[in-house]
Amino acid sequence: MIASASFPLMARLANKDNEKFKVVLEKTLEVFMLIGIPITFGGLILANQIIPLVFGQAYLEAIPVFQILMIMLLVSFPLILLINSIFVYNQQKKLVAANIFGVIMNVILNFFLIPKFGITGAAVATLASTSMIAWTMWRKMKKINNFEILPTLKTVILPVMVMSLIILILKYFGIGVIFNIIISSAVYFWVLFSIKRSIFTELKEIMGG
C-alpha cells in the first residue's frame, strides 16, 4: 500500500528532480523498515506460539517455515519499492536479467533442498533467490540514485531491541501471545516516537504525495 501510494510522486520526480526523488525513496524505505523489522523480530521470537494459536498443534512443523517467511519481509518490503524505482526511471531492462537468474537459482535450490528438507527447503530456496534479486536491484538503484538507509537502521535498533526484550520477558512469564503482541507493539512505537517524532508526519507526506 505504501509503495503504491508513493509511486505517483516518484514517477513525477524521476529524471526531473533526483534529489527530491532520493528523499522520497529514503523516507519510504524508512517506513518499510520501521514496520518490517519489528514484525520480523516479533515473528521470529513468537513463532512457536503463533503457529499453534492460529493453525493448531498439528502444524508445529511449520514453525521454521513461518520464521523464514518473517525474514522474507525484510527482503520483499524494500524489493517492491526498488522495482518501482527502477521502473519509473525507465530502466526496466535492468530487471530482466536479475529476475531470470533468480528463477533459475530458485529452481536449482529447490532441486537440492526439497528432497532433504521438504517445505522448509523450499522456503529457504525462495528466501535465497529473492535476496539475490533484492541485492542486485539495490546495487542497480544505487547507481541510478545514490540513496542511503544507514540512518534508518540506527534509528530502529533501540526500539527493536527494547521490543524484543519485552517480548522475551512476557513470553517467559507465560503472557498470552495476543497480549504480548499488543504490549510489545505499544512499547516499540512509544520508544520509536520518543526517538523520532517526525515519522508519522513523514508517512502522511508520502501517502499524500
PDB file of C-alpha atoms in Angstrom:
ATOM      1  CA  MET A   1       0.000   0.000   0.000  1.00  0.00           C
ATOM      2  CA  ILE A   2       2.798   2.416   0.909  1.00  0.00           C
ATOM      3  CA  ALA A   3       4.700   1.524  -2.263  1.00  0.00           C
ATOM      4  CA  SER A   4       1.574   2.127  -4.352  1.00  0.00           C
ATOM      5  CA  ALA A   5       0.906   5.440  -2.608  1.00  0.00           C
ATOM      6  CA  SER A   6       4.444   6.698  -3.209  1.00  0.00           C
ATOM      7  CA  PHE A   7       4.576   5.539  -6.842  1.00  0.00           C
ATOM      8  CA  PRO A   8       2.847   8.577  -8.460  1.00  0.00           C
ATOM      9  CA  LEU A   9       5.111  11.003  -6.596  1.00  0.00           C
ATOM     10  CA  MET A  10       8.226   9.036  -7.531  1.00  0.00           C
ATOM     11  CA  ALA A  11       7.094   8.884 -11.158  1.00  0.00           C
ATOM     12  CA  ARG A  12       6.777  12.689 -11.242  1.00  0.00           C
ATOM     13  CA  LEU A  13      10.220  13.232  -9.722  1.00  0.00           C
ATOM     14  CA  ALA A  14      12.250  10.620 -11.629  1.00  0.00           C
ATOM     15  CA  ASN A  15      14.713  12.220 -14.067  1.00  0.00           C
ATOM     16  CA  LYS A  16      13.349  15.670 -13.116  1.00  0.00           C
ATOM     17  CA  ASP A  17      14.427  16.194  -9.515  1.00  0.00           C
ATOM     18  CA  ASN A  18      16.769  13.431  -8.441  1.00  0.00           C
ATOM     19  CA  GLU A  19      17.423  14.973  -5.040  1.00  0.00           C
ATOM     20  CA  LYS A  20      13.741  15.066  -4.102  1.00  0.00           C
ATOM     21  CA  PHE A  21      13.346  11.560  -5.513  1.00  0.00           C
ATOM     22  CA  LYS A  22      16.154  10.425  -3.234  1.00  0.00           C
ATOM     23  CA  VAL A  23      14.366  11.926  -0.220  1.00  0.00           C
ATOM     24  CA  VAL A  24      11.071  10.211  -1.094  1.00  0.00           C
ATOM     25  CA  LEU A  25      12.822   6.886  -1.712  1.00  0.00           C
ATOM     26  CA  GLU A  26      14.711   7.081   1.573  1.00  0.00           C
ATOM     27  CA  LYS A  27      11.621   8.070   3.558  1.00  0.00           C
ATOM     28  CA  THR A  28       9.533   5.287   2.018  1.00  0.00           C
ATOM     29  CA  LEU A  29      12.265   2.726   2.671  1.00  0.00           C
ATOM     30  CA  GLU A  30      12.430   4.076   6.204  1.00  0.00           C
ATOM     31  CA  VAL A  31       8.719   3.432   6.751  1.00  0.00           C
ATOM     32  CA  PHE A  32       9.100  -0.070   5.300  1.00  0.00           C
ATOM     33  CA  MET A  33      11.938  -0.872   7.672  1.00  0.00           C
ATOM     34  CA  LEU A  34      10.334   0.696  10.722  1.00  0.00           C
ATOM     35  CA  ILE A  35       7.371  -1.610  10.097  1.00  0.00           C
ATOM     36  CA  GLY A  36       9.106  -4.683   8.670  1.00  0.00           C
ATOM     37  CA  ILE A  37      11.988  -5.076  11.133  1.00  0.00           C
ATOM     38  CA  PRO A  38       9.855  -5.244  14.308  1.00  0.00           C
ATOM     39  CA  ILE A  39       7.385  -7.610  12.605  1.00  0.00           C
ATOM     40  CA  THR A  40      10.280  -9.860  11.640  1.00  0.00           C
ATOM     41  CA  PHE A  41      11.845  -9.937  15.096  1.00  0.00           C
ATOM     42  CA  GLY A  42       8.484 -10.395  16.781  1.00  0.00           C
ATOM     43  CA  GLY A  43       7.560 -13.202  14.409  1.00  0.00           C
ATOM     44  CA  LEU A  44      10.860 -14.987  14.934  1.00  0.00           C
ATOM     45  CA  ILE A  45      10.528 -14.911  18.719  1.00  0.00           C
ATOM     46  CA  LEU A  46       6.816 -15.750  18.907  1.00  0.00           C
ATOM     47  CA  ALA A  47       6.620 -18.256  16.037  1.00  0.00           C
ATOM     48  CA  ASN A  48       6.256 -21.253  18.359  1.00  0.00           C
ATOM     49  CA  GLN A  49       3.211 -19.590  19.937  1.00  0.00           C
ATOM     50  CA  ILE A  50       1.629 -18.012  16.856  1.00  0.00           C
ATOM     51  CA  ILE A  51       1.511 -21.209  14.765  1.00  0.00           C
ATOM     52  CA  PRO A  52      -0.299 -23.352  17.399  1.00  0.00           C
ATOM     53  CA  LEU A  53      -2.681 -20.491  18.152  1.00  0.00           C
ATOM     54  CA  VAL A  54      -3.649 -19.881  14.526  1.00  0.00           C
ATOM     55  CA  PHE A  55      -3.350 -23.354  12.977  1.00  0.00           C
ATOM     56  CA  GLY A  56      -3.275 -25.790  15.912  1.00  0.00           C
ATOM     57  CA  GLN A  57      -0.722 -28.207  17.343  1.00  0.00           C
ATOM     58  CA  ALA A  58      -0.766 -30.311  14.171  1.00  0.00           C
ATOM     59  CA  TYR A  59       1.202 -27.616  12.338  1.00  0.00           C
ATOM     60  CA  LEU A  60       4.174 -27.260  14.688  1.00  0.00           C
ATOM     61  CA  GLU A  61       6.493 -28.421  11.901  1.00  0.00           C
ATOM     62  CA  ALA A  62       5.583 -25.241  10.015  1.00  0.00           C
ATOM     63  CA  ILE A  63       7.322 -23.054  12.621  1.00  0.00           C
ATOM     64  CA  PRO A  64      10.693 -22.922  10.753  1.00  0.00           C
ATOM     65  CA  VAL A  65       8.854 -22.043   7.535  1.00  0.00           C
ATOM     66  CA  PHE A  66       6.983 -19.252   9.291  1.00  0.00           C
ATOM     67  CA  GLN A  67      10.263 -17.890  10.678  1.00  0.00           C
ATOM     68  CA  ILE A  68      11.846 -17.931   7.233  1.00  0.00           C
ATOM     69  CA  LEU A  69       8.837 -16.072   5.830  1.00  0.00           C
ATOM     70  CA  MET A  70       9.259 -13.483   8.575  1.00  0.00           C
ATOM     71  CA  ILE A  71      12.816 -12.886   7.377  1.00  0.00           C
ATOM     72  CA  MET A  72      11.405 -12.626   3.849  1.00  0.00           C
ATOM     73  CA  LEU A  73       9.594  -9.465   4.926  1.00  0.00           C
ATOM     74  CA  LEU A  74      12.935  -7.682   5.278  1.00  0.00           C
ATOM     75  CA  VAL A  75      13.687  -8.600   1.682  1.00  0.00           C
ATOM     76  CA  SER A  76      10.305  -8.281  -0.022  1.00  0.00           C
ATOM     77  CA  PHE A  77       9.305  -4.943   1.550  1.00  0.00           C
ATOM     78  CA  PRO A  78      12.204  -2.936   0.059  1.00  0.00           C
ATOM     79  CA  LEU A  79      12.321  -5.070  -3.105  1.00  0.00           C
ATOM     80  CA  ILE A  80       8.862  -3.865  -4.167  1.00  0.00           C
ATOM     81  CA  LEU A  81       9.957  -0.255  -3.799  1.00  0.00           C
ATOM     82  CA  LEU A  82      13.265  -0.817  -5.596  1.00  0.00           C
ATOM     83  CA  ILE A  83      11.480  -2.394  -8.557  1.00  0.00           C
ATOM     84  CA  ASN A  84       9.074   0.559  -8.705  1.00  0.00           C
ATOM     85  CA  SER A  85      12.008   2.987  -8.518  1.00  0.00           C
ATOM     86  CA  ILE A  86      13.889   1.343 -11.364  1.00  0.00           C
ATOM     87  CA  PHE A  87      10.662   1.258 -13.384  1.00  0.00           C
ATOM     88  CA  VAL A  88       9.932   4.990 -13.046  1.00  0.00           C
ATOM     89  CA  TYR A  89      13.473   5.723 -14.243  1.00  0.00           C
ATOM     90  CA  ASN A  90      12.578   3.713 -17.365  1.00  0.00           C
ATOM     91  CA  GLN A  91      15.292   1.169 -16.626  1.00  0.00           C
ATOM     92  CA  GLN A  92      13.072  -1.919 -16.910  1.00  0.00           C
ATOM     93  CA  LYS A  93      15.729  -3.823 -18.833  1.00  0.00           C
ATOM     94  CA  LYS A  94      17.779  -3.937 -15.647  1.00  0.00           C
ATOM     95  CA  LEU A  95      15.037  -6.035 -14.036  1.00  0.00           C
ATOM     96  CA  VAL A  96      15.005  -8.837 -16.591  1.00  0.00           C
ATOM     97  CA  ALA A  97      18.407 -10.441 -16.034  1.00  0.00           C
ATOM     98  CA  ALA A  98      18.109 -10.403 -12.240  1.00  0.00           C
ATOM     99  CA  ASN A  99      14.643 -11.965 -12.329  1.00  0.00           C
ATOM    100  CA  ILE A 100      15.695 -14.678 -14.763  1.00  0.00           C
ATOM    101  CA  PHE A 101      18.745 -15.523 -12.662  1.00  0.00           C
ATOM    102  CA  GLY A 102      16.566 -15.530  -9.536  1.00  0.00           C
ATOM    103  CA  VAL A 103      14.140 -18.024 -11.088  1.00  0.00           C
ATOM    104  CA  ILE A 104      16.989 -20.296 -12.190  1.00  0.00           C
ATOM    105  CA  MET A 105      18.570 -20.072  -8.739  1.00  0.00           C
ATOM    106  CA  ASN A 106      15.246 -20.911  -7.096  1.00  0.00           C
ATOM    107  CA  VAL A 107      14.733 -23.982  -9.292  1.00  0.00           C
ATOM    108  CA  ILE A 108      18.245 -25.281  -8.616  1.00  0.00           C
ATOM    109  CA  LEU A 109      17.991 -24.744  -4.859  1.00  0.00           C
ATOM    110  CA  ASN A 110      14.565 -26.404  -4.782  1.00  0.00           C
ATOM    111  CA  PHE A 111      16.013 -29.411  -6.607  1.00  0.00           C
ATOM    112  CA  PHE A 112      18.637 -29.916  -3.904  1.00  0.00           C
ATOM    113  CA  LEU A 113      16.813 -28.718  -0.784  1.00  0.00           C
ATOM    114  CA  ILE A 114      13.245 -30.023  -1.104  1.00  0.00           C
ATOM    115  CA  PRO A 115      14.126 -33.759  -1.136  1.00  0.00           C
ATOM    116  CA  LYS A 116      16.031 -33.368   2.130  1.00  0.00           C
ATOM    117  CA  PHE A 117      14.194 -30.577   3.955  1.00  0.00           C
ATOM    118  CA  GLY A 118      10.743 -30.538   2.354  1.00  0.00           C
ATOM    119  CA  ILE A 119       8.736 -27.323   2.623  1.00  0.00           C
ATOM    120  CA  THR A 120      11.445 -25.744   4.795  1.00  0.00           C
ATOM    121  CA  GLY A 121      13.905 -26.278   1.959  1.00  0.00           C
ATOM    122  CA  ALA A 122      11.501 -24.616  -0.468  1.00  0.00           C
ATOM    123  CA  ALA A 123      11.191 -21.634   1.874  1.00  0.00           C
ATOM    124  CA  VAL A 124      14.987 -21.354   2.144  1.00  0.00           C
ATOM    125  CA  ALA A 125      15.286 -21.506  -1.653  1.00  0.00           C
ATOM    126  CA  THR A 126      12.721 -18.736  -2.048  1.00  0.00           C
ATOM    127  CA  LEU A 127      14.448 -16.583   0.573  1.00  0.00           C
ATOM    128  CA  ALA A 128      17.870 -17.062  -1.035  1.00  0.00           C
ATOM    129  CA  SER A 129      16.715 -16.329  -4.596  1.00  0.00           C
ATOM    130  CA  THR A 130      14.606 -13.340  -3.551  1.00  0.00           C
ATOM    131  CA  SER A 131      17.513 -11.975  -1.504  1.00  0.00           C
ATOM    132  CA  MET A 132      19.779 -12.268  -4.535  1.00  0.00           C
ATOM    133  CA  ILE A 133      17.268 -10.350  -6.664  1.00  0.00           C
ATOM    134  CA  ALA A 134      16.885  -7.681  -3.970  1.00  0.00           C
ATOM    135  CA  TRP A 135      20.666  -7.288  -3.619  1.00  0.00           C
ATOM    136  CA  THR A 136      21.020  -6.904  -7.391  1.00  0.00           C
ATOM    137  CA  MET A 137      18.204  -4.343  -7.549  1.00  0.00           C
ATOM    138  CA  TRP A 138      19.743  -2.497  -4.615  1.00  0.00           C
ATOM    139  CA  ARG A 139      23.076  -2.158  -6.414  1.00  0.00           C
ATOM    140  CA  LYS A 140      21.444  -1.069  -9.671  1.00  0.00           C
ATOM    141  CA  MET A 141      19.269   1.524  -7.940  1.00  0.00           C
ATOM    142  CA  LYS A 142      22.272   2.883  -6.028  1.00  0.00           C
ATOM    143  CA  LYS A 143      23.918   3.581  -9.390  1.00  0.00           C
ATOM    144  CA  ILE A 144      20.810   5.401 -10.614  1.00  0.00           C
ATOM    145  CA  ASN A 145      20.196   7.376  -7.420  1.00  0.00           C
ATOM    146  CA  ASN A 146      22.643   7.069  -4.540  1.00  0.00           C
ATOM    147  CA  PHE A 147      20.181   6.727  -1.643  1.00  0.00           C
ATOM    148  CA  GLU A 148      21.137   5.850   1.952  1.00  0.00           C
ATOM    149  CA  ILE A 149      19.451   3.756   4.668  1.00  0.00           C
ATOM    150  CA  LEU A 150      22.075   3.714   7.440  1.00  0.00           C
ATOM    151  CA  PRO A 151      20.364   6.497   9.457  1.00  0.00           C
ATOM    152  CA  THR A 152      17.141   4.465   9.456  1.00  0.00           C
ATOM    153  CA  LEU A 153      18.925   1.344  10.658  1.00  0.00           C
ATOM    154  CA  LYS A 154      20.442   3.340  13.504  1.00  0.00           C
ATOM    155  CA  THR A 155      17.008   4.704  14.410  1.00  0.00           C
ATOM    156  CA  VAL A 156      15.298   1.311  14.549  1.00  0.00           C
ATOM    157  CA  ILE A 157      17.944  -0.597  16.552  1.00  0.00           C
ATOM    158  CA  LEU A 158      16.988   0.641  20.030  1.00  0.00           C
ATOM    159  CA  PRO A 159      13.185   0.335  19.634  1.00  0.00           C
ATOM    160  CA  VAL A 160      13.521  -3.195  18.235  1.00  0.00           C
ATOM    161  CA  MET A 161      15.930  -4.247  20.994  1.00  0.00           C
ATOM    162  CA  VAL A 162      13.574  -2.927  23.688  1.00  0.00           C
ATOM    163  CA  MET A 163      10.573  -4.542  21.994  1.00  0.00           C
ATOM    164  CA  SER A 164      12.357  -7.895  21.669  1.00  0.00           C
ATOM    165  CA  LEU A 165      13.340  -7.791  25.335  1.00  0.00           C
ATOM    166  CA  ILE A 166       9.729  -7.094  26.347  1.00  0.00           C
ATOM    167  CA  ILE A 167       8.527  -9.972  24.157  1.00  0.00           C
ATOM    168  CA  LEU A 168      11.002 -12.373  25.766  1.00  0.00           C
ATOM    169  CA  ILE A 169      10.099 -11.247  29.294  1.00  0.00           C
ATOM    170  CA  LEU A 170       6.358 -11.547  28.682  1.00  0.00           C
ATOM    171  CA  LYS A 171       6.869 -14.903  26.990  1.00  0.00           C
ATOM    172  CA  TYR A 172       8.954 -16.154  29.924  1.00  0.00           C
ATOM    173  CA  PHE A 173       6.190 -15.254  32.380  1.00  0.00           C
ATOM    174  CA  GLY A 174       3.565 -17.011  30.279  1.00  0.00           C
ATOM    175  CA  ILE A 175       1.694 -13.973  28.995  1.00  0.00           C
ATOM    176  CA  GLY A 176      -0.587 -14.924  26.094  1.00  0.00           C
ATOM    177  CA  VAL A 177       0.741 -14.263  22.617  1.00  0.00           C
ATOM    178  CA  ILE A 178      -2.018 -11.784  21.695  1.00  0.00           C
ATOM    179  CA  PHE A 179      -1.423  -9.642  24.772  1.00  0.00           C
ATOM    180  CA  ASN A 180       2.316  -9.999  24.206  1.00  0.00           C
ATOM    181  CA  ILE A 181       1.969  -8.621  20.678  1.00  0.00           C
ATOM    182  CA  ILE A 182      -0.224  -5.730  21.819  1.00  0.00           C
ATOM    183  CA  ILE A 183       2.046  -4.729  24.713  1.00  0.00           C
ATOM    184  CA  SER A 184       5.352  -5.139  22.854  1.00  0.00           C
ATOM    185  CA  SER A 185       3.997  -3.254  19.810  1.00  0.00           C
ATOM    186  CA  ALA A 186       2.918  -0.378  22.044  1.00  0.00           C
ATOM    187  CA  VAL A 187       6.369  -0.310  23.641  1.00  0.00           C
ATOM    188  CA  TYR A 188       8.046  -0.341  20.221  1.00  0.00           C
ATOM    189  CA  PHE A 189       6.066   2.619  18.907  1.00  0.00           C
ATOM    190  CA  TRP A 190       6.475   4.514  22.174  1.00  0.00           C
ATOM    191  CA  VAL A 191      10.275   4.160  22.045  1.00  0.00           C
ATOM    192  CA  LEU A 192      10.304   4.926  18.315  1.00  0.00           C
ATOM    193  CA  PHE A 193       8.145   8.014  18.744  1.00  0.00           C
ATOM    194  CA  SER A 194      10.386   9.177  21.599  1.00  0.00           C
ATOM    195  CA  ILE A 195      13.409   8.953  19.307  1.00  0.00           C
ATOM    196  CA  LYS A 196      11.872  10.105  16.025  1.00  0.00           C
ATOM    197  CA  ARG A 197       8.727  12.163  16.443  1.00  0.00           C
ATOM    198  CA  SER A 198       8.549  13.037  12.755  1.00  0.00           C
ATOM    199  CA  ILE A 199       7.923   9.505  11.474  1.00  0.00           C
ATOM    200  CA  PHE A 200       4.126   9.817  11.323  1.00  0.00           C
ATOM    201  CA  THR A 201       4.378  13.200   9.602  1.00  0.00           C
ATOM    202  CA  GLU A 202       6.722  11.688   7.019  1.00  0.00           C
ATOM    203  CA  LEU A 203       4.340   8.788   6.425  1.00  0.00           C
ATOM    204  CA  LYS A 204       1.453  11.219   5.890  1.00  0.00           C
ATOM    205  CA  GLU A 205       3.533  13.219   3.397  1.00  0.00           C
ATOM    206  CA  ILE A 206       4.388  10.086   1.423  1.00  0.00           C
ATOM    207  CA  MET A 207       0.805   8.856   1.374  1.00  0.00           C
ATOM    208  CA  GLY A 208      -0.415  12.295   0.384  1.00  0.00           C
ATOM    209  CA  GLY A 209       2.163  12.710  -2.367  1.00  0.00           C
TER     210      GLY A 209
END
